[in-house]
XYZ file of C-alpha atoms in Angstrom:
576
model
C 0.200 25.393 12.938
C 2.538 24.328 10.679
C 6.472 23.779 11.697
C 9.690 23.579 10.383
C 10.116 20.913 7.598
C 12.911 19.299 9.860
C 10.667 18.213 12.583
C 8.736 16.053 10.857
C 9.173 12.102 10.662
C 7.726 10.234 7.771
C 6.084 6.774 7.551
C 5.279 5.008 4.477
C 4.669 1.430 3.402
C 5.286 2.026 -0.139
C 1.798 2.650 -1.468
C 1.484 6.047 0.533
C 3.308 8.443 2.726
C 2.226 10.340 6.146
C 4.187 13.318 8.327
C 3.841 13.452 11.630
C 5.266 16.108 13.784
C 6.596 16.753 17.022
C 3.276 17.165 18.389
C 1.866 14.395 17.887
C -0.052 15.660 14.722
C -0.123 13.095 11.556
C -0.297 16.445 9.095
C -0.273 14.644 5.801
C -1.613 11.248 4.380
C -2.991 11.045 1.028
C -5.498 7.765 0.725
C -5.081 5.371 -1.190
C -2.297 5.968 -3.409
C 0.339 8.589 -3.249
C -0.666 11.353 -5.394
C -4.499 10.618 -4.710
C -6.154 13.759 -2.671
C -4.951 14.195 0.985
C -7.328 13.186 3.946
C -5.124 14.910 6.361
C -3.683 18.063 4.472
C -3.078 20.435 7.478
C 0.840 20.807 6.448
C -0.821 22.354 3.482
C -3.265 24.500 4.984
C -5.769 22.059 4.620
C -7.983 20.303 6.699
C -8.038 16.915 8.545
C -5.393 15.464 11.173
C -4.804 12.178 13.386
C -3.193 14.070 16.835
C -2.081 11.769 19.886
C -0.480 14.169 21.918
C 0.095 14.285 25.831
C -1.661 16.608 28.472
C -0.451 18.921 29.576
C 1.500 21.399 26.721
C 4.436 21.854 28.903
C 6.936 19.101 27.796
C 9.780 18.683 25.424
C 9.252 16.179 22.249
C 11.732 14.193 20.755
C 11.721 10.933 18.761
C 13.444 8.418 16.750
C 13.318 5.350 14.088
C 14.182 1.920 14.924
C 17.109 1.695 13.225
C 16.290 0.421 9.313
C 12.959 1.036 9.529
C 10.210 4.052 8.815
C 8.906 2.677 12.082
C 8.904 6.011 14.492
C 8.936 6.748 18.292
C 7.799 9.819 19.640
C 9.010 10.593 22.910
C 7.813 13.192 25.331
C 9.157 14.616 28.674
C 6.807 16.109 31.167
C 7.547 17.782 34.300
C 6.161 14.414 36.003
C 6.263 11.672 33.050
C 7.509 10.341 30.347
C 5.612 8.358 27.228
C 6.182 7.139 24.466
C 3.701 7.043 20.805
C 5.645 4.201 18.547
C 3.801 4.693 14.920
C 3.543 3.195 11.381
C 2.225 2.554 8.307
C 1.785 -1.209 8.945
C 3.520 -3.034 6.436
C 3.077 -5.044 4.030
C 1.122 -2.624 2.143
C -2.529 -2.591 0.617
C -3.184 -1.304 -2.453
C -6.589 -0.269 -1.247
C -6.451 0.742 2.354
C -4.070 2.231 4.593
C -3.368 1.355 8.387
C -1.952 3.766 10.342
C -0.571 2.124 13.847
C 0.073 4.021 17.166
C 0.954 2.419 20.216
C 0.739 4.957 23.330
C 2.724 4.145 26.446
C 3.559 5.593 29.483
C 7.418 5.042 30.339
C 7.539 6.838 33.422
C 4.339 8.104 35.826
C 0.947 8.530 34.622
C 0.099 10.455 31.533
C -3.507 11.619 29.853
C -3.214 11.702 26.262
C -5.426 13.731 23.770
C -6.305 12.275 20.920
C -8.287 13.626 17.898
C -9.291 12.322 14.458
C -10.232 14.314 11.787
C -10.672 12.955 7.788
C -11.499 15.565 5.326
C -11.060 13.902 1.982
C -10.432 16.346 -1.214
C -7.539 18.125 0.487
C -9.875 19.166 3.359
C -12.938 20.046 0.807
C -14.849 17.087 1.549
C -17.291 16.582 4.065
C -16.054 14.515 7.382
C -17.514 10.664 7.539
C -19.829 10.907 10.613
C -17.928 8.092 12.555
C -20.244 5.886 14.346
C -20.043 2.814 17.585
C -19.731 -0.266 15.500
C -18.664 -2.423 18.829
C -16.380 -2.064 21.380
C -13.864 1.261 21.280
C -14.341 1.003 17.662
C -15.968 3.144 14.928
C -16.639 3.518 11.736
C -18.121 5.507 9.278
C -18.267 6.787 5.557
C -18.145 9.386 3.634
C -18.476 9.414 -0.669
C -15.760 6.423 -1.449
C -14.114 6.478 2.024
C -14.366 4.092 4.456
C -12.812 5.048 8.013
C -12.101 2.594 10.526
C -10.582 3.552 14.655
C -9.901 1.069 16.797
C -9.028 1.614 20.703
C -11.123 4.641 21.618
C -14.268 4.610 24.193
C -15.571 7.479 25.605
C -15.432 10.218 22.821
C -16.753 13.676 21.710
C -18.086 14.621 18.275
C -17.142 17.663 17.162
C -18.929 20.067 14.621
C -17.053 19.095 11.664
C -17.153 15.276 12.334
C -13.810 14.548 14.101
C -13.664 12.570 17.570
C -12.254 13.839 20.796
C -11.161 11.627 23.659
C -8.862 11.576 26.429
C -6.653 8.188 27.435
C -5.492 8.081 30.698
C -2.674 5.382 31.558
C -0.953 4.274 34.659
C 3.418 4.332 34.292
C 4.115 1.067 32.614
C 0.184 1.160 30.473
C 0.141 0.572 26.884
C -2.852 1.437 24.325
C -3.276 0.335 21.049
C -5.290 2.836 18.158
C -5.908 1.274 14.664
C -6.990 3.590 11.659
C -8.079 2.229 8.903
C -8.429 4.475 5.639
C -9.510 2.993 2.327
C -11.682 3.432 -0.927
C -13.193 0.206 -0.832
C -15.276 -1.791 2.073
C -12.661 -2.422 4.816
C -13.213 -5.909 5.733
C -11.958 -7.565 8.560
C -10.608 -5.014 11.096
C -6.961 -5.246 11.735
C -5.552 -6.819 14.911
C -3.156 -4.605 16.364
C -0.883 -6.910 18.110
C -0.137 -9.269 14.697
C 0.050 -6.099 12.417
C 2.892 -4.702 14.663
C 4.433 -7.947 14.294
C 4.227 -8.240 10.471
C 5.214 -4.569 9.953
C 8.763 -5.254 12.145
C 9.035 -8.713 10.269
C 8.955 -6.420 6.726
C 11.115 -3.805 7.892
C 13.728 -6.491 8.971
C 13.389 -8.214 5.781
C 13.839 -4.850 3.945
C 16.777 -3.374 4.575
C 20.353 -4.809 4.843
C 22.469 -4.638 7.980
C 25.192 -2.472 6.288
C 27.715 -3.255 8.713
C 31.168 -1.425 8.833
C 30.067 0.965 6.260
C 31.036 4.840 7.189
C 27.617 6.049 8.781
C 25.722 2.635 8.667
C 23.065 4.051 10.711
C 22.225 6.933 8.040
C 22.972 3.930 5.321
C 20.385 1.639 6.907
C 17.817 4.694 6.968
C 18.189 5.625 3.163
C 17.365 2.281 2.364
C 14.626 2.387 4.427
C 13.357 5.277 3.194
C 13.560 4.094 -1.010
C 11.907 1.423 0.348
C 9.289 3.855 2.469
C 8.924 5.267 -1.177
C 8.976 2.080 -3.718
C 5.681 0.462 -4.222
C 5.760 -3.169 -4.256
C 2.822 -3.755 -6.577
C 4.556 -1.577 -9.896
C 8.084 -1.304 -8.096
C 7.839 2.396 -9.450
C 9.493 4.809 -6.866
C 8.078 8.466 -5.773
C 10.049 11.199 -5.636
C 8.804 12.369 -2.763
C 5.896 11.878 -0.659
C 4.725 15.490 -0.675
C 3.666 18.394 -2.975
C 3.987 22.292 -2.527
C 6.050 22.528 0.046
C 8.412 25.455 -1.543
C 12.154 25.825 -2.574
C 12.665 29.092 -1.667
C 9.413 31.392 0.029
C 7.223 33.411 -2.219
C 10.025 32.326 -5.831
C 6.526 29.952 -6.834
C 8.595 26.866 -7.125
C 6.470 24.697 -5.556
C 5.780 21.359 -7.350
C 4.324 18.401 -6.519
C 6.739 15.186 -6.673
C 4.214 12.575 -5.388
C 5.057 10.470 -8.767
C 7.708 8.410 -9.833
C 10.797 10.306 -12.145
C 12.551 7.773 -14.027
C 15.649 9.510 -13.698
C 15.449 9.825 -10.073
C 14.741 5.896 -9.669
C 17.773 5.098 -12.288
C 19.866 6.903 -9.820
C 18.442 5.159 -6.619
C 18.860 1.780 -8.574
C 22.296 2.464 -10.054
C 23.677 3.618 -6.030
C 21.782 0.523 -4.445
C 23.771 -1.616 -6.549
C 27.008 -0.137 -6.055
C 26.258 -2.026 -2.626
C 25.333 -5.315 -3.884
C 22.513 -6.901 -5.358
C 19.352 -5.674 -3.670
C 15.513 -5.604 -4.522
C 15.375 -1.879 -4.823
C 17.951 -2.659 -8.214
C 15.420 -4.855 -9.557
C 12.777 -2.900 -9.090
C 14.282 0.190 -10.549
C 15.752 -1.583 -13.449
C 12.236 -3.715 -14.426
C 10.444 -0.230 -14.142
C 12.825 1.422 -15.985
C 12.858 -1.289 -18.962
C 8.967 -1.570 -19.087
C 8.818 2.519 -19.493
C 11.152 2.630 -22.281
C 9.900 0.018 -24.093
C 6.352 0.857 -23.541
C 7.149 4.490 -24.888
C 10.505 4.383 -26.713
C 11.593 8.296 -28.219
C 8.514 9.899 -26.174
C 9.340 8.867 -22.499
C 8.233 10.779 -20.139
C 10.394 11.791 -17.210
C 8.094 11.160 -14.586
C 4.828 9.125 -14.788
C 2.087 7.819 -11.558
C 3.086 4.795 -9.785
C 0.761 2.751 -12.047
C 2.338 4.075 -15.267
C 0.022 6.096 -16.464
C 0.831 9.956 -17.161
C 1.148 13.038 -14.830
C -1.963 15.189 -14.628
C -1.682 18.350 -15.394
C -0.776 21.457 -13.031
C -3.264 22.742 -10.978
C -3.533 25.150 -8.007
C -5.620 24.322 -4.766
C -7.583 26.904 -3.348
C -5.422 26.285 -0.015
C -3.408 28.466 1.902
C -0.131 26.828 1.457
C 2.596 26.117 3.289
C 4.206 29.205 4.665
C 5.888 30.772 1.905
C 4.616 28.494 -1.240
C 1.221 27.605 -3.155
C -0.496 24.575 -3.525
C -0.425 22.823 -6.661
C -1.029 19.079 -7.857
C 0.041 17.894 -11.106
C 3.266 18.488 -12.621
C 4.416 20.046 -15.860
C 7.592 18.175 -15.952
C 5.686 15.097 -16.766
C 4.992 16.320 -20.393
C 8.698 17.049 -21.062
C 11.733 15.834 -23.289
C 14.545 14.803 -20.890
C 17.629 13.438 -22.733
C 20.014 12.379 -19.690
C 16.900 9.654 -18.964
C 18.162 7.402 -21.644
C 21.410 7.380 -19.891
C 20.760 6.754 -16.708
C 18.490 3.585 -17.943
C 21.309 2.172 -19.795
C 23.852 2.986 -16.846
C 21.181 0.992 -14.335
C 20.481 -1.733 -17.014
C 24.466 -2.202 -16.814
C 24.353 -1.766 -13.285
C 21.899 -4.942 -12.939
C 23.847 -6.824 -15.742
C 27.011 -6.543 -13.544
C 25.419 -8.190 -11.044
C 23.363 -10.861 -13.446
C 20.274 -9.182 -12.680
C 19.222 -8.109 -15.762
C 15.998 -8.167 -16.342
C 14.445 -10.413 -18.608
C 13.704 -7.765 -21.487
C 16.377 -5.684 -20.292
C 18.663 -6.156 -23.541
C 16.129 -5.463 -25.732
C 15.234 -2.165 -23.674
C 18.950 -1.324 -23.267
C 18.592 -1.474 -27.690
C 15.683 0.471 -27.743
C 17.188 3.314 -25.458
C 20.557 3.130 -27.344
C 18.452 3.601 -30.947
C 16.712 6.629 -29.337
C 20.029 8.392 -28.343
C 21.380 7.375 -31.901
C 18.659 9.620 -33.262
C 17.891 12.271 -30.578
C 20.787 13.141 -29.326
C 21.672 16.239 -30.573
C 17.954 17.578 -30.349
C 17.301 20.121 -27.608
C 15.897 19.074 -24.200
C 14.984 20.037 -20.164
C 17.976 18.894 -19.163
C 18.531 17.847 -15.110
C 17.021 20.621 -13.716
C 13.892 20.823 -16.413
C 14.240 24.120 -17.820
C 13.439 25.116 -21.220
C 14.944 23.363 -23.896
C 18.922 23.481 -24.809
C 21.967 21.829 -25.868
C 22.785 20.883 -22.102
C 26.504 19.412 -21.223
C 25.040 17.055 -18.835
C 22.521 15.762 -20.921
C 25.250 14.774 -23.600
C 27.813 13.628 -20.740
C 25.051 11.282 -19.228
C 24.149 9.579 -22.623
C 28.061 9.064 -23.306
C 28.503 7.423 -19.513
C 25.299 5.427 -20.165
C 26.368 4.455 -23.528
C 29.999 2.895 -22.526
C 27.809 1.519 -19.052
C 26.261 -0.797 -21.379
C 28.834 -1.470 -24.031
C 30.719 -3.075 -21.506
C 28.092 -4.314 -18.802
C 25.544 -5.574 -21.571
C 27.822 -6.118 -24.970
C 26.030 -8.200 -27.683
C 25.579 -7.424 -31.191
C 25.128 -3.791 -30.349
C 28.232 -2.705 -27.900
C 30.738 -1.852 -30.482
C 27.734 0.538 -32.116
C 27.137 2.080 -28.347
C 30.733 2.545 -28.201
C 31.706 4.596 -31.002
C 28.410 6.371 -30.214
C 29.592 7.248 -27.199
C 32.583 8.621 -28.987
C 30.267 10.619 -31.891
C 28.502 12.229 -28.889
C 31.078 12.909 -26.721
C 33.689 14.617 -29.577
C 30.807 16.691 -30.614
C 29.994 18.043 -26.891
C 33.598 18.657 -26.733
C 33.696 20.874 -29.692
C 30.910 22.525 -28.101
C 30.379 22.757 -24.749
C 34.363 22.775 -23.709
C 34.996 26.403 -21.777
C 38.372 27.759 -23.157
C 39.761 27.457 -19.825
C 39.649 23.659 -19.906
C 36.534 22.679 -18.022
C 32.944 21.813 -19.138
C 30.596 24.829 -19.516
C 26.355 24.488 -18.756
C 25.521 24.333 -22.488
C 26.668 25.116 -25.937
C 25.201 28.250 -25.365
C 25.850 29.066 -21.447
C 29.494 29.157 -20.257
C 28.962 29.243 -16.457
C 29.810 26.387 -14.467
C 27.570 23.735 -12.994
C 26.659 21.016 -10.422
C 24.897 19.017 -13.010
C 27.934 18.334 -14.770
C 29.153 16.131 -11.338
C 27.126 13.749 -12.456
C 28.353 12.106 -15.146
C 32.097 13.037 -13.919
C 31.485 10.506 -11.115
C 30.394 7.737 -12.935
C 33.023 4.667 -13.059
C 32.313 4.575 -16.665
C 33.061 8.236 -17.613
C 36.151 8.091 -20.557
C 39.274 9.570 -18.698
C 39.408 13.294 -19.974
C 40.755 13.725 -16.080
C 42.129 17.286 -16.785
C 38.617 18.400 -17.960
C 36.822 16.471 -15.344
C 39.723 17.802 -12.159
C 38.962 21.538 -14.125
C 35.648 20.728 -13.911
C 35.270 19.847 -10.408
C 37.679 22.842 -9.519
C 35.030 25.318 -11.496
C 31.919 23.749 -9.422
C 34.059 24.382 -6.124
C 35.309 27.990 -6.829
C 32.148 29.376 -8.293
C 29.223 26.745 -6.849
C 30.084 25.792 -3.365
C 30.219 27.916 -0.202
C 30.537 26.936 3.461
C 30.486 23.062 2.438
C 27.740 22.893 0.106
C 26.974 22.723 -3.497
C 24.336 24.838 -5.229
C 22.929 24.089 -8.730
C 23.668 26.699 -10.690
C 24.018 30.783 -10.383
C 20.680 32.189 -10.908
C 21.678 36.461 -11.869
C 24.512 37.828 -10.190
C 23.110 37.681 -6.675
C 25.022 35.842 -4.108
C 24.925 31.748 -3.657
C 21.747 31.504 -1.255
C 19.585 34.220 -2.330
C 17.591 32.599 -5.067
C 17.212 29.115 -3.586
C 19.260 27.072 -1.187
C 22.043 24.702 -1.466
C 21.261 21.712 -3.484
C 21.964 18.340 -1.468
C 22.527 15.924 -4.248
C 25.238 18.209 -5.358
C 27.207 17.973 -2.383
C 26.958 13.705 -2.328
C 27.993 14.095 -5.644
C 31.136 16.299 -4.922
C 31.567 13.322 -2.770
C 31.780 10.719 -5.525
C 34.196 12.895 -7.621
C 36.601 13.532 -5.085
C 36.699 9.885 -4.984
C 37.316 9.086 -8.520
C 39.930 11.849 -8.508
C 42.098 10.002 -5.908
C 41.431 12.260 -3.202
C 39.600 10.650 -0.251
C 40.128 13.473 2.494
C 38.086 15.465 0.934
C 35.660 13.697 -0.392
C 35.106 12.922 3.560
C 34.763 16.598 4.260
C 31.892 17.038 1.495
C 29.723 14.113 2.644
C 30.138 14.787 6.128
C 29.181 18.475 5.993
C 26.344 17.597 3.147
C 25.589 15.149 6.094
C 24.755 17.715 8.471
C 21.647 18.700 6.789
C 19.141 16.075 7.817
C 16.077 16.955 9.514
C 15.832 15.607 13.279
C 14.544 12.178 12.153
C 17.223 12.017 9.533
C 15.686 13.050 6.448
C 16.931 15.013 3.559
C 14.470 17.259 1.019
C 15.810 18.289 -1.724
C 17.578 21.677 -0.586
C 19.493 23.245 2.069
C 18.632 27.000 3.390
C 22.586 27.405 4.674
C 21.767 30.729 6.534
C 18.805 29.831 8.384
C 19.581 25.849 8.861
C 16.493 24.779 7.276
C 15.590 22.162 4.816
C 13.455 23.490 1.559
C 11.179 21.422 -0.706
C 9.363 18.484 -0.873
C 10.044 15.319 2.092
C 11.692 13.470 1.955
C 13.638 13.530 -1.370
C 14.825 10.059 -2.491
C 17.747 10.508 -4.464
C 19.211 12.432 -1.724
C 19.535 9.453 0.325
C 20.165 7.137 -3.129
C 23.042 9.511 -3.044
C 24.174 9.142 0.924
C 24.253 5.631 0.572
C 26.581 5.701 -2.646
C 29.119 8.129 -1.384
C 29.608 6.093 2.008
C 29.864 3.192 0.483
C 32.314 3.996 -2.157
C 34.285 5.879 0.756
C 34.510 2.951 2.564
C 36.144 1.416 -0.370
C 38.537 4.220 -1.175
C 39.702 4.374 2.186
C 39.307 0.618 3.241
């Protein structure tokens, strides 16, 4: 059965993504890329599941990551016993096969453990691999292009639909190892557990900084870990989020899937890495970012597959769904015009210049994206939020920020034409898209207030304007925020909350603002009570339900933590 969104940990190694819950139930792992079709798909209402899960049901589960890492511990209390499952997706990744680790063991008395395999490829419509003995507690087995590998099991049952049953027993201080191996190509030489624990620790450590005296350098250490959970290291492209359909708000059909990399949503990842310090996660963002645009110049695409290659189409799955949403692959969002992208490339590009990390065709990318605002900048588009097309305030905003990013960062022949760009774009939005109360408005159409505008507002490179930002930011907090957290925008007349929930990049955002508005008390109050809405294993999706203390969307969503680890560090420096 499927549980709330915020018990369940994630591990990834960059190529894929799995949740696993409290019950010792890997739900979702999608083999061998991230938005290829799910083997385990029971979060979904799918079929197939990897469960190691202690005997008998009456216990209390609990868990945690070692710190900087997406390597998880599941802990669980029996009335006689306690023992431990440490899992993984070992690391570094294959582009071909996944291996998923768990190590059982038995920190206090003697425990039986239940463990079951199922793979159903196709999202569960495929037929199981009929698992075989190929040696000693191993077997293997195949099934149309998968090849399925398990290590560590002896004795087992074979149920109707394919999947193994066993039961390990251990004495208080045991330990046993289980190895699966998932691929679409021959395996080859099975994986030794003890070296690939070792290699997958050695990658995590390498991985992520030690972020030491930062505000919340636990939570800082995690976001990085989980960009890096969600970067691939073959294409350095970054998903969005590891999982599709799991809804916004139950039974409102907004229920995407965000298994593919959004440029803008890497530019943002990139450009908060970097307010750090140099890092590989900059690199990566800002090499992906200048391949895409120069690959596709005026029709970029806001999101594209890992590889580069476009977004299928939208599809439903003839799946039950995730309490409350509907299953769907694809996304429609990939076909769209998205103005603000071109911004937040040239913001990044400046963001690796400033560090002399510009990539090698990063100037002439930065010219290209310049040329395309130059010429599309007053057309219609999606906007943040990708809704049908308009004159958007943020879009305009982002493109001025981005422009004076790289006038300054970047220079060269063309940073006095980005400048008085900037300057063309941003008198024009002012004329209109200024409210006549003094603040920004949505669009040149739509004088209501909202969070997208916080975008831009906190950027280091936004022009002064401060009365129209603080008026701005004032607007937002009156008419956007309740109870500590930011919502997008006001969907009817309604109250905040009853169309969708809270929306947590908002609230890091309110962070940022606060900051560049000289007031560092409450910035603090915003990011700690945007804070507070991490699952148990520390991970954000995308929105908050305030009311019921539940986290909506997909899991987990990267620029949520992109955001987290910009707002603490740029605390930090506010308030030394």
């Amino acid at each position: 059965m499927p549980r709330p969104l915020r018990d369940y940990a994630l591990l990834a190694d960059g190529e894929r993504g799995a949740l696993t819950g409290p019950d010792g139930d890997v739900v979702w792992l999608c083999v061998p890329g991230w938005d290829d079709p799910a083997v385990f798909s029971e979060l979904i209402g799918g079929a197939g599941a990897f469960t190691v899960r202690p005997e008998p049901s009456w216990k209390v589960s609990g868990g945690s990551y070692a710190e900087g890492s997406l390597i998880w511990t599941a802990r669980w209390t029996l009335p006689d016993a306690v023992v431990e499952c440490r899992e993984a997706l070992a690391a570094p990744a294959q582009a071909h096969r996944a291996v998923l680790l768990r190590r059982i063991r038995a920190v206090a008395g003697a425990v039986r453990m239940t463990v079951r395999l199922a793979v159903r490829g196709e999202y569960g419509s495929a037929p199981a691999p009929v698992l075989r003995r190929a040696g000693e507690r191993r077997w293997e087995g195949a099934c149309g292009p998968l090849r399925v590998r398990l290590d560590g099991l002896d004795a087992v049952r074979t149920g109707p639909e394919g999947e193994l049953d066993a039961l390990v027993g251990l004495r208080e201080g045991g330990v046993h190892d289980l190895v699966l191996e998932i691929g679409d190509r021959p395996l080859g030489e099975p994986v030794d557990a003890g070296s690939a624990w070792r290699r997958t620790r050695e990658f995590w450590a390498a991985a992520v900084p030690a972020c030491s005296g930062l505000t919340a350098a636990r939570d800082v250490r995690q976001a990085y870990a989980v960009l890096t959970g969600l970067t691939s290291p073959r294409t350095g492209a970054m998903v969005a989020a590891a999982t599709t359909s799991l809804p916004e708000h139950a039974d409102a059909g907004r229920d995407y899937d965000y298994r593919y990399a959004w440029l803008r949503d890497q530019c943002y990842a990139g450009q908060a890495v970097a307010v750090h310090g140099p890092h590989p996660l900059t690199d990566a963002a800002a090499r992906v970012a200048a391949a895409r645009v120069l690959a596709d110049g005026p029709g970029l695409r806001p999101a594209y597959r890992t590889d580069g290659s476009p977004v299928p189409p939208e599809r439903r799955l003839p799946l039950c769904g995730y309490p409350g949403g509907a299953d769907r692959i694809g996304n429609r969002a990939g076909a769209q015009f998205q103005l603000d992208a071109f911004g937040e490339v040239l913001e990044l590009l400046a963001a690796a210049a400033r560090h002399d990390r510009l990539p090698e065709d990063g100037l002439r990318a930065a010219v290209v994206a310049g040329k395309v605002l130059e010429e599309y900048w007053d057309r219609p588009d999606a906007g943040l939020w990708e809704l049908d097309p308009a004159w958007w305030t943020h879009s305009r905003l982002a493109a001025v920020t981005g422009l004076r990013a790289a006038a300054r960062e970047i220079g060269g022949a063309a940073g006095s034409r980005w400048n008085e760009l900037a300057e063309t774009i941003l008198r024009e939005t002012r004329w209109r898209c200024l409210h006549p109360s003094g603040r920004w408005q949505r669009s040149a159409t739509d004088p209501r207030p909202d969070a997208a505008l916080l975008r831009p507002l906190a950027s280091p490179y936004w022009p002064g304007l401060r009365p129209v930002a603080a008026a701005t930011r004032e607007a937002v907090t009156r008419e956007l925020a309740e109870d500590g957290f930011v919502y997008r925008f006001r969907h009817g007349d309604g109250p905040l909350g009853e169309a969708e929930g809270a929306f947590l990049l908002g609230g890091f955002l309110m962070c940022s603002v606060c900051l560049e508005h000289g007031l560092p008390v409450e910035a603090g109050r915003w990011f700690e009570r945007t804070r507070t809405a991490a699952g148990q294993a520390g991970l954000f999706a995308e929105e908050y339900d305030v009311r019921n203390r539940q986290l909506r969307g997909n899991l987990p969503q990267a620029f949520v933590h992109a955001l987290l680890l910009e707002s603490a560090v740029r605390l930090d420096r506010a308030t030394g």
